[in-house]
Amino acid sequence: MDLIDKVFTQQDFSRQDLSYRRFRRCHFYQCDFRHANLRDASFEACHFIEPGAIEGCHFNFADLRDASFKACRLSLANFAGANCFGIEFRECDLKGANFSRSRFYNQISHTVYFCSAYITGCNLAYANLSDQCLEKCELFENNWRSANLNGASLMGSDLSRGSFSQDCWQNLNIRGCDLTHAELEGLDIRSVDLEGVKICAWQTEQLLEPLGIVVMPG
């Protein structure tokens, strides 16, 4: 079922089966999607917050496996405890979104798991992604400034062309990541493990300059 140009205000979608539904240019104001089945649902150019609001929609503990959000406004949305394996966010505003205890991974055994998420071209400023596991995922061209990434593992992911702030790097695992053309503000190579990380030649100068090392052109 396709829903286009609809407006929902304080609608209770909690525990409803909305799997495979497609929404385009819809507005969801103060709506509740807690525990809803949104597997394989698709949202395009939808708004999930009113202008000036201090709280977004609630997706707590929702099933968001393989759900797709493209060009959506999701600032201050709450995804706490949601199953986000295979989720897609493309060019979305996720400023201040809360992903506490969300899951982007599929646990095969106690020691075997794999992650799946496609988060590209998004505004993740001030989003809470602390302790999240987003390994070997497509995470390029995002704004990560002032996001809470404390204890998160992005190991092996594509972080190219992203922008970061100094507070992003604390206790963050970026081993094996693609950081080419990314803005690496505040990244201290003395305290962050950069094993296997890919960067451009001009970024080398940016990283060494705070240490007083001058890189001369070859």
PDB file of C-alpha atoms in Angstrom:
ATOM      1  CA  MET A   1       0.000   0.000   0.000  1.00  0.00           C
ATOM      2  CA  ASP A   2       1.322   3.449  -0.972  1.00  0.00           C
ATOM      3  CA  LEU A   3       0.453   6.517   1.101  1.00  0.00           C
ATOM      4  CA  ILE A   4       1.331   9.882  -0.442  1.00  0.00           C
ATOM      5  CA  ASP A   5       1.053  13.417   0.993  1.00  0.00           C
ATOM      6  CA  LYS A   6      -0.735  12.288   4.158  1.00  0.00           C
ATOM      7  CA  VAL A   7      -0.509  14.070   7.536  1.00  0.00           C
ATOM      8  CA  PHE A   8      -0.636  12.100  10.787  1.00  0.00           C
ATOM      9  CA  THR A   9      -0.783  13.947  14.114  1.00  0.00           C
ATOM     10  CA  GLN A  10      -0.375  12.101  17.436  1.00  0.00           C
ATOM     11  CA  GLN A  11      -1.168   8.871  15.619  1.00  0.00           C
ATOM     12  CA  ASP A  12      -0.609   5.655  17.554  1.00  0.00           C
ATOM     13  CA  PHE A  13       1.113   3.139  15.269  1.00  0.00           C
ATOM     14  CA  SER A  14       2.552   1.184  18.187  1.00  0.00           C
ATOM     15  CA  ARG A  15       2.592  -2.608  17.754  1.00  0.00           C
ATOM     16  CA  GLN A  16       0.990  -2.306  14.304  1.00  0.00           C
ATOM     17  CA  ASP A  17       2.162  -4.261  11.272  1.00  0.00           C
ATOM     18  CA  LEU A  18       3.407  -1.692   8.759  1.00  0.00           C
ATOM     19  CA  SER A  19       5.850  -4.000   7.026  1.00  0.00           C
ATOM     20  CA  TYR A  20       6.373  -3.398   3.303  1.00  0.00           C
ATOM     21  CA  ARG A  21       4.264  -0.199   3.429  1.00  0.00           C
ATOM     22  CA  ARG A  22       5.480   2.720   1.330  1.00  0.00           C
ATOM     23  CA  PHE A  23       5.113   6.338   2.420  1.00  0.00           C
ATOM     24  CA  ARG A  24       6.017   9.338   0.282  1.00  0.00           C
ATOM     25  CA  ARG A  25       5.968  13.016   1.323  1.00  0.00           C
ATOM     26  CA  CYS A  26       4.001  12.159   4.470  1.00  0.00           C
ATOM     27  CA  HIS A  27       4.165  14.110   7.734  1.00  0.00           C
ATOM     28  CA  PHE A  28       4.197  12.326  11.091  1.00  0.00           C
ATOM     29  CA  TYR A  29       3.871  14.700  14.047  1.00  0.00           C
ATOM     30  CA  GLN A  30       4.263  13.324  17.600  1.00  0.00           C
ATOM     31  CA  CYS A  31       3.541   9.822  16.336  1.00  0.00           C
ATOM     32  CA  ASP A  32       4.262   6.608  18.216  1.00  0.00           C
ATOM     33  CA  PHE A  33       5.862   3.693  16.344  1.00  0.00           C
ATOM     34  CA  ARG A  34       7.002   1.814  19.470  1.00  0.00           C
ATOM     35  CA  HIS A  35       7.181  -1.974  18.974  1.00  0.00           C
ATOM     36  CA  ALA A  36       5.758  -1.567  15.450  1.00  0.00           C
ATOM     37  CA  ASN A  37       6.685  -3.942  12.641  1.00  0.00           C
ATOM     38  CA  LEU A  38       8.298  -1.691  10.030  1.00  0.00           C
ATOM     39  CA  ARG A  39      10.338  -4.374   8.340  1.00  0.00           C
ATOM     40  CA  ASP A  40      11.028  -3.500   4.685  1.00  0.00           C
ATOM     41  CA  ALA A  41       8.905  -0.350   5.014  1.00  0.00           C
ATOM     42  CA  SER A  42       9.896   2.595   2.832  1.00  0.00           C
ATOM     43  CA  PHE A  43       9.738   6.313   3.658  1.00  0.00           C
ATOM     44  CA  GLU A  44      10.675   8.945   1.087  1.00  0.00           C
ATOM     45  CA  ALA A  45      10.768  12.715   1.726  1.00  0.00           C
ATOM     46  CA  CYS A  46       8.775  12.272   4.949  1.00  0.00           C
ATOM     47  CA  HIS A  47       8.853  14.531   8.004  1.00  0.00           C
ATOM     48  CA  PHE A  48       8.816  13.058  11.513  1.00  0.00           C
ATOM     49  CA  ILE A  49       9.029  16.296  13.492  1.00  0.00           C
ATOM     50  CA  GLU A  50       7.252  19.636  13.466  1.00  0.00           C
ATOM     51  CA  PRO A  51       9.270  22.835  13.008  1.00  0.00           C
ATOM     52  CA  GLY A  52      10.417  24.067  16.405  1.00  0.00           C
ATOM     53  CA  ALA A  53       9.456  20.861  18.235  1.00  0.00           C
ATOM     54  CA  ILE A  54      11.762  19.570  20.973  1.00  0.00           C
ATOM     55  CA  GLU A  55      10.863  15.910  20.514  1.00  0.00           C
ATOM     56  CA  GLY A  56      10.584  13.685  17.457  1.00  0.00           C
ATOM     57  CA  CYS A  57       8.714  10.458  16.813  1.00  0.00           C
ATOM     58  CA  HIS A  58       9.252   7.317  18.892  1.00  0.00           C
ATOM     59  CA  PHE A  59      10.546   4.130  17.270  1.00  0.00           C
ATOM     60  CA  ASN A  60      11.547   2.439  20.523  1.00  0.00           C
ATOM     61  CA  PHE A  61      11.939  -1.352  20.122  1.00  0.00           C
ATOM     62  CA  ALA A  62      10.457  -1.238  16.615  1.00  0.00           C
ATOM     63  CA  ASP A  63      11.399  -3.850  14.021  1.00  0.00           C
ATOM     64  CA  LEU A  64      13.201  -1.732  11.428  1.00  0.00           C
ATOM     65  CA  ARG A  65      15.052  -4.507   9.639  1.00  0.00           C
ATOM     66  CA  ASP A  66      15.686  -3.528   6.012  1.00  0.00           C
ATOM     67  CA  ALA A  67      13.546  -0.408   6.394  1.00  0.00           C
ATOM     68  CA  SER A  68      14.421   2.509   4.120  1.00  0.00           C
ATOM     69  CA  PHE A  69      14.390   6.242   4.851  1.00  0.00           C
ATOM     70  CA  LYS A  70      15.367   8.590   2.025  1.00  0.00           C
ATOM     71  CA  ALA A  71      15.508  12.398   2.309  1.00  0.00           C
ATOM     72  CA  CYS A  72      13.538  12.278   5.572  1.00  0.00           C
ATOM     73  CA  ARG A  73      13.539  14.649   8.543  1.00  0.00           C
ATOM     74  CA  LEU A  74      14.124  12.478  11.608  1.00  0.00           C
ATOM     75  CA  SER A  75      15.794  14.903  13.990  1.00  0.00           C
ATOM     76  CA  LEU A  76      15.317  14.061  17.690  1.00  0.00           C
ATOM     77  CA  ALA A  77      13.706  10.717  16.798  1.00  0.00           C
ATOM     78  CA  ASN A  78      14.042   7.989  19.398  1.00  0.00           C
ATOM     79  CA  PHE A  79      15.226   4.595  18.094  1.00  0.00           C
ATOM     80  CA  ALA A  80      16.142   3.185  21.511  1.00  0.00           C
ATOM     81  CA  GLY A  81      16.166  -0.608  21.496  1.00  0.00           C
ATOM     82  CA  ALA A  82      15.081  -0.863  17.843  1.00  0.00           C
ATOM     83  CA  ASN A  83      16.249  -3.652  15.555  1.00  0.00           C
ATOM     84  CA  CYS A  84      18.001  -1.683  12.818  1.00  0.00           C
ATOM     85  CA  PHE A  85      19.766  -4.525  11.002  1.00  0.00           C
ATOM     86  CA  GLY A  86      19.952  -3.693   7.287  1.00  0.00           C
ATOM     87  CA  ILE A  87      18.415  -0.254   7.745  1.00  0.00           C
ATOM     88  CA  GLU A  88      18.917   2.438   5.121  1.00  0.00           C
ATOM     89  CA  PHE A  89      19.186   6.167   5.818  1.00  0.00           C
ATOM     90  CA  ARG A  90      20.026   8.213   2.722  1.00  0.00           C
ATOM     91  CA  GLU A  91      20.345  12.021   2.915  1.00  0.00           C
ATOM     92  CA  CYS A  92      18.304  12.189   6.110  1.00  0.00           C
ATOM     93  CA  ASP A  93      18.361  14.716   8.941  1.00  0.00           C
ATOM     94  CA  LEU A  94      19.078  12.614  12.044  1.00  0.00           C
ATOM     95  CA  LYS A  95      20.296  15.457  14.232  1.00  0.00           C
ATOM     96  CA  GLY A  96      19.985  14.524  17.894  1.00  0.00           C
ATOM     97  CA  ALA A  97      18.473  11.102  17.150  1.00  0.00           C
ATOM     98  CA  ASN A  98      18.838   8.521  19.903  1.00  0.00           C
ATOM     99  CA  PHE A  99      20.093   5.051  18.929  1.00  0.00           C
ATOM    100  CA  SER A 100      20.739   3.854  22.460  1.00  0.00           C
ATOM    101  CA  ARG A 101      20.647   0.028  22.632  1.00  0.00           C
ATOM    102  CA  SER A 102      19.639  -0.196  18.948  1.00  0.00           C
ATOM    103  CA  ARG A 103      21.034  -3.178  17.032  1.00  0.00           C
ATOM    104  CA  PHE A 104      22.695  -2.952  13.640  1.00  0.00           C
ATOM    105  CA  TYR A 105      24.078  -6.483  13.813  1.00  0.00           C
ATOM    106  CA  ASN A 106      22.930 -10.068  13.509  1.00  0.00           C
ATOM    107  CA  GLN A 107      24.356 -12.359  16.189  1.00  0.00           C
ATOM    108  CA  ILE A 108      25.160 -15.796  14.758  1.00  0.00           C
ATOM    109  CA  SER A 109      26.823 -17.184  17.876  1.00  0.00           C
ATOM    110  CA  HIS A 110      28.510 -15.883  21.000  1.00  0.00           C
ATOM    111  CA  THR A 111      31.575 -14.945  18.939  1.00  0.00           C
ATOM    112  CA  VAL A 112      30.238 -14.580  15.389  1.00  0.00           C
ATOM    113  CA  TYR A 113      28.166 -11.610  14.177  1.00  0.00           C
ATOM    114  CA  PHE A 114      27.911  -9.300  11.206  1.00  0.00           C
ATOM    115  CA  CYS A 115      26.596  -5.776  10.788  1.00  0.00           C
ATOM    116  CA  SER A 116      24.470  -4.238   8.069  1.00  0.00           C
ATOM    117  CA  ALA A 117      23.516  -0.568   7.699  1.00  0.00           C
ATOM    118  CA  TYR A 118      23.522   2.014   4.922  1.00  0.00           C
ATOM    119  CA  ILE A 119      23.780   5.507   6.403  1.00  0.00           C
ATOM    120  CA  THR A 120      25.008   8.001   3.816  1.00  0.00           C
ATOM    121  CA  GLY A 121      24.781  11.737   3.260  1.00  0.00           C
ATOM    122  CA  CYS A 122      23.057  12.193   6.633  1.00  0.00           C
ATOM    123  CA  ASN A 123      23.253  14.802   9.359  1.00  0.00           C
ATOM    124  CA  LEU A 124      24.159  12.859  12.521  1.00  0.00           C
ATOM    125  CA  ALA A 125      25.185  15.880  14.581  1.00  0.00           C
ATOM    126  CA  TYR A 126      24.486  15.299  18.294  1.00  0.00           C
ATOM    127  CA  ALA A 127      23.066  11.830  17.571  1.00  0.00           C
ATOM    128  CA  ASN A 128      23.603   9.224  20.293  1.00  0.00           C
ATOM    129  CA  LEU A 129      25.462   6.237  18.842  1.00  0.00           C
ATOM    130  CA  SER A 130      27.448   5.365  21.951  1.00  0.00           C
ATOM    131  CA  ASP A 131      28.550   1.705  22.236  1.00  0.00           C
ATOM    132  CA  GLN A 132      27.084   0.931  18.802  1.00  0.00           C
ATOM    133  CA  CYS A 133      28.552  -1.734  16.520  1.00  0.00           C
ATOM    134  CA  LEU A 134      28.536  -0.559  12.900  1.00  0.00           C
ATOM    135  CA  GLU A 135      31.377  -2.554  11.398  1.00  0.00           C
ATOM    136  CA  LYS A 136      32.025  -2.913   7.654  1.00  0.00           C
ATOM    137  CA  CYS A 137      29.046  -0.682   6.799  1.00  0.00           C
ATOM    138  CA  GLU A 138      28.415   2.070   4.254  1.00  0.00           C
ATOM    139  CA  LEU A 139      28.697   5.235   6.351  1.00  0.00           C
ATOM    140  CA  PHE A 140      30.105   7.773   3.914  1.00  0.00           C
ATOM    141  CA  GLU A 141      29.459  11.514   3.436  1.00  0.00           C
ATOM    142  CA  ASN A 142      27.874  11.954   6.870  1.00  0.00           C
ATOM    143  CA  ASN A 143      28.106  14.862   9.292  1.00  0.00           C
ATOM    144  CA  TRP A 144      29.242  13.314  12.592  1.00  0.00           C
ATOM    145  CA  ARG A 145      30.026  16.566  14.390  1.00  0.00           C
ATOM    146  CA  SER A 146      29.342  16.383  18.130  1.00  0.00           C
ATOM    147  CA  ALA A 147      27.785  12.910  17.751  1.00  0.00           C
ATOM    148  CA  ASN A 148      28.196  10.657  20.779  1.00  0.00           C
ATOM    149  CA  LEU A 149      30.395   7.836  19.456  1.00  0.00           C
ATOM    150  CA  ASN A 150      31.917   6.891  22.784  1.00  0.00           C
ATOM    151  CA  GLY A 151      32.636   3.162  22.867  1.00  0.00           C
ATOM    152  CA  ALA A 152      31.335   2.632  19.309  1.00  0.00           C
ATOM    153  CA  SER A 153      33.038   0.360  16.780  1.00  0.00           C
ATOM    154  CA  LEU A 154      33.001   1.457  13.136  1.00  0.00           C
ATOM    155  CA  MET A 155      35.843  -0.903  12.247  1.00  0.00           C
ATOM    156  CA  GLY A 156      36.246  -1.522   8.520  1.00  0.00           C
ATOM    157  CA  SER A 157      33.460   0.875   7.513  1.00  0.00           C
ATOM    158  CA  ASP A 158      33.488   3.430   4.710  1.00  0.00           C
ATOM    159  CA  LEU A 159      33.631   6.822   6.442  1.00  0.00           C
ATOM    160  CA  SER A 160      34.939   8.697   3.413  1.00  0.00           C
ATOM    161  CA  ARG A 161      34.022  12.351   2.888  1.00  0.00           C
ATOM    162  CA  GLY A 162      32.547  12.563   6.370  1.00  0.00           C
ATOM    163  CA  SER A 163      33.035  15.468   8.760  1.00  0.00           C
ATOM    164  CA  PHE A 164      34.045  14.932  12.374  1.00  0.00           C
ATOM    165  CA  SER A 165      34.686  17.132  15.395  1.00  0.00           C
ATOM    166  CA  GLN A 166      37.315  16.730  18.078  1.00  0.00           C
ATOM    167  CA  ASP A 167      34.913  15.119  20.557  1.00  0.00           C
ATOM    168  CA  CYS A 168      34.090  12.258  18.143  1.00  0.00           C
ATOM    169  CA  TRP A 169      37.373  10.362  18.485  1.00  0.00           C
ATOM    170  CA  GLN A 170      37.351   9.491  22.182  1.00  0.00           C
ATOM    171  CA  ASN A 171      37.145   5.716  22.705  1.00  0.00           C
ATOM    172  CA  LEU A 172      36.113   5.095  19.074  1.00  0.00           C
ATOM    173  CA  ASN A 173      37.272   2.069  17.060  1.00  0.00           C
ATOM    174  CA  ILE A 174      38.069   3.120  13.476  1.00  0.00           C
ATOM    175  CA  ARG A 175      40.637   0.457  12.599  1.00  0.00           C
ATOM    176  CA  GLY A 176      40.540  -0.468   8.924  1.00  0.00           C
ATOM    177  CA  CYS A 177      38.166   2.386   8.016  1.00  0.00           C
ATOM    178  CA  ASP A 178      38.181   4.365   4.787  1.00  0.00           C
ATOM    179  CA  LEU A 179      38.686   7.985   5.870  1.00  0.00           C
ATOM    180  CA  THR A 180      39.676   9.375   2.487  1.00  0.00           C
ATOM    181  CA  HIS A 181      38.602  12.999   1.925  1.00  0.00           C
ATOM    182  CA  ALA A 182      37.095  13.144   5.428  1.00  0.00           C
ATOM    183  CA  GLU A 183      37.467  16.170   7.705  1.00  0.00           C
ATOM    184  CA  LEU A 184      39.571  14.840  10.589  1.00  0.00           C
ATOM    185  CA  GLU A 185      39.365  17.758  13.001  1.00  0.00           C
ATOM    186  CA  GLY A 186      40.926  16.952  16.365  1.00  0.00           C
ATOM    187  CA  LEU A 187      42.117  13.445  15.449  1.00  0.00           C
ATOM    188  CA  ASP A 188      45.257  12.826  17.544  1.00  0.00           C
ATOM    189  CA  ILE A 189      47.328  10.060  15.972  1.00  0.00           C
ATOM    190  CA  ARG A 190      49.031   9.502  19.349  1.00  0.00           C
ATOM    191  CA  SER A 191      45.832   8.355  21.041  1.00  0.00           C
ATOM    192  CA  VAL A 192      43.724   6.799  18.259  1.00  0.00           C
ATOM    193  CA  ASP A 193      44.546   3.409  16.716  1.00  0.00           C
ATOM    194  CA  LEU A 194      44.785   4.009  12.962  1.00  0.00           C
ATOM    195  CA  GLU A 195      45.799   0.501  11.956  1.00  0.00           C
ATOM    196  CA  GLY A 196      44.665  -0.205   8.384  1.00  0.00           C
ATOM    197  CA  VAL A 197      43.020   3.206   7.976  1.00  0.00           C
ATOM    198  CA  LYS A 198      42.953   4.711   4.470  1.00  0.00           C
ATOM    199  CA  ILE A 199      43.618   8.440   4.046  1.00  0.00           C
ATOM    200  CA  CYS A 200      44.706  10.767   1.244  1.00  0.00           C
ATOM    201  CA  ALA A 201      48.179  12.280   1.004  1.00  0.00           C
ATOM    202  CA  TRP A 202      46.889  15.761   1.906  1.00  0.00           C
ATOM    203  CA  GLN A 203      45.298  14.381   5.065  1.00  0.00           C
ATOM    204  CA  THR A 204      48.726  13.230   6.252  1.00  0.00           C
ATOM    205  CA  GLU A 205      49.784  16.859   6.474  1.00  0.00           C
ATOM    206  CA  GLN A 206      46.609  17.695   8.402  1.00  0.00           C
ATOM    207  CA  LEU A 207      47.295  14.940  10.957  1.00  0.00           C
ATOM    208  CA  LEU A 208      50.991  15.744  11.439  1.00  0.00           C
ATOM    209  CA  GLU A 209      50.704  19.518  11.644  1.00  0.00           C
ATOM    210  CA  PRO A 210      49.493  19.545  15.323  1.00  0.00           C
ATOM    211  CA  LEU A 211      52.670  17.593  16.194  1.00  0.00           C
ATOM    212  CA  GLY A 212      54.876  20.280  14.693  1.00  0.00           C
ATOM    213  CA  ILE A 213      55.845  18.129  11.721  1.00  0.00           C
ATOM    214  CA  VAL A 214      56.010  19.899   8.373  1.00  0.00           C
ATOM    215  CA  VAL A 215      55.302  17.707   5.334  1.00  0.00           C
ATOM    216  CA  MET A 216      57.151  18.940   2.274  1.00  0.00           C
ATOM    217  CA  PRO A 217      55.931  18.211  -1.253  1.00  0.00           C
ATOM    218  CA  GLY A 218      57.887  15.456  -2.950  1.00  0.00           C
TER     219      GLY A 218
END
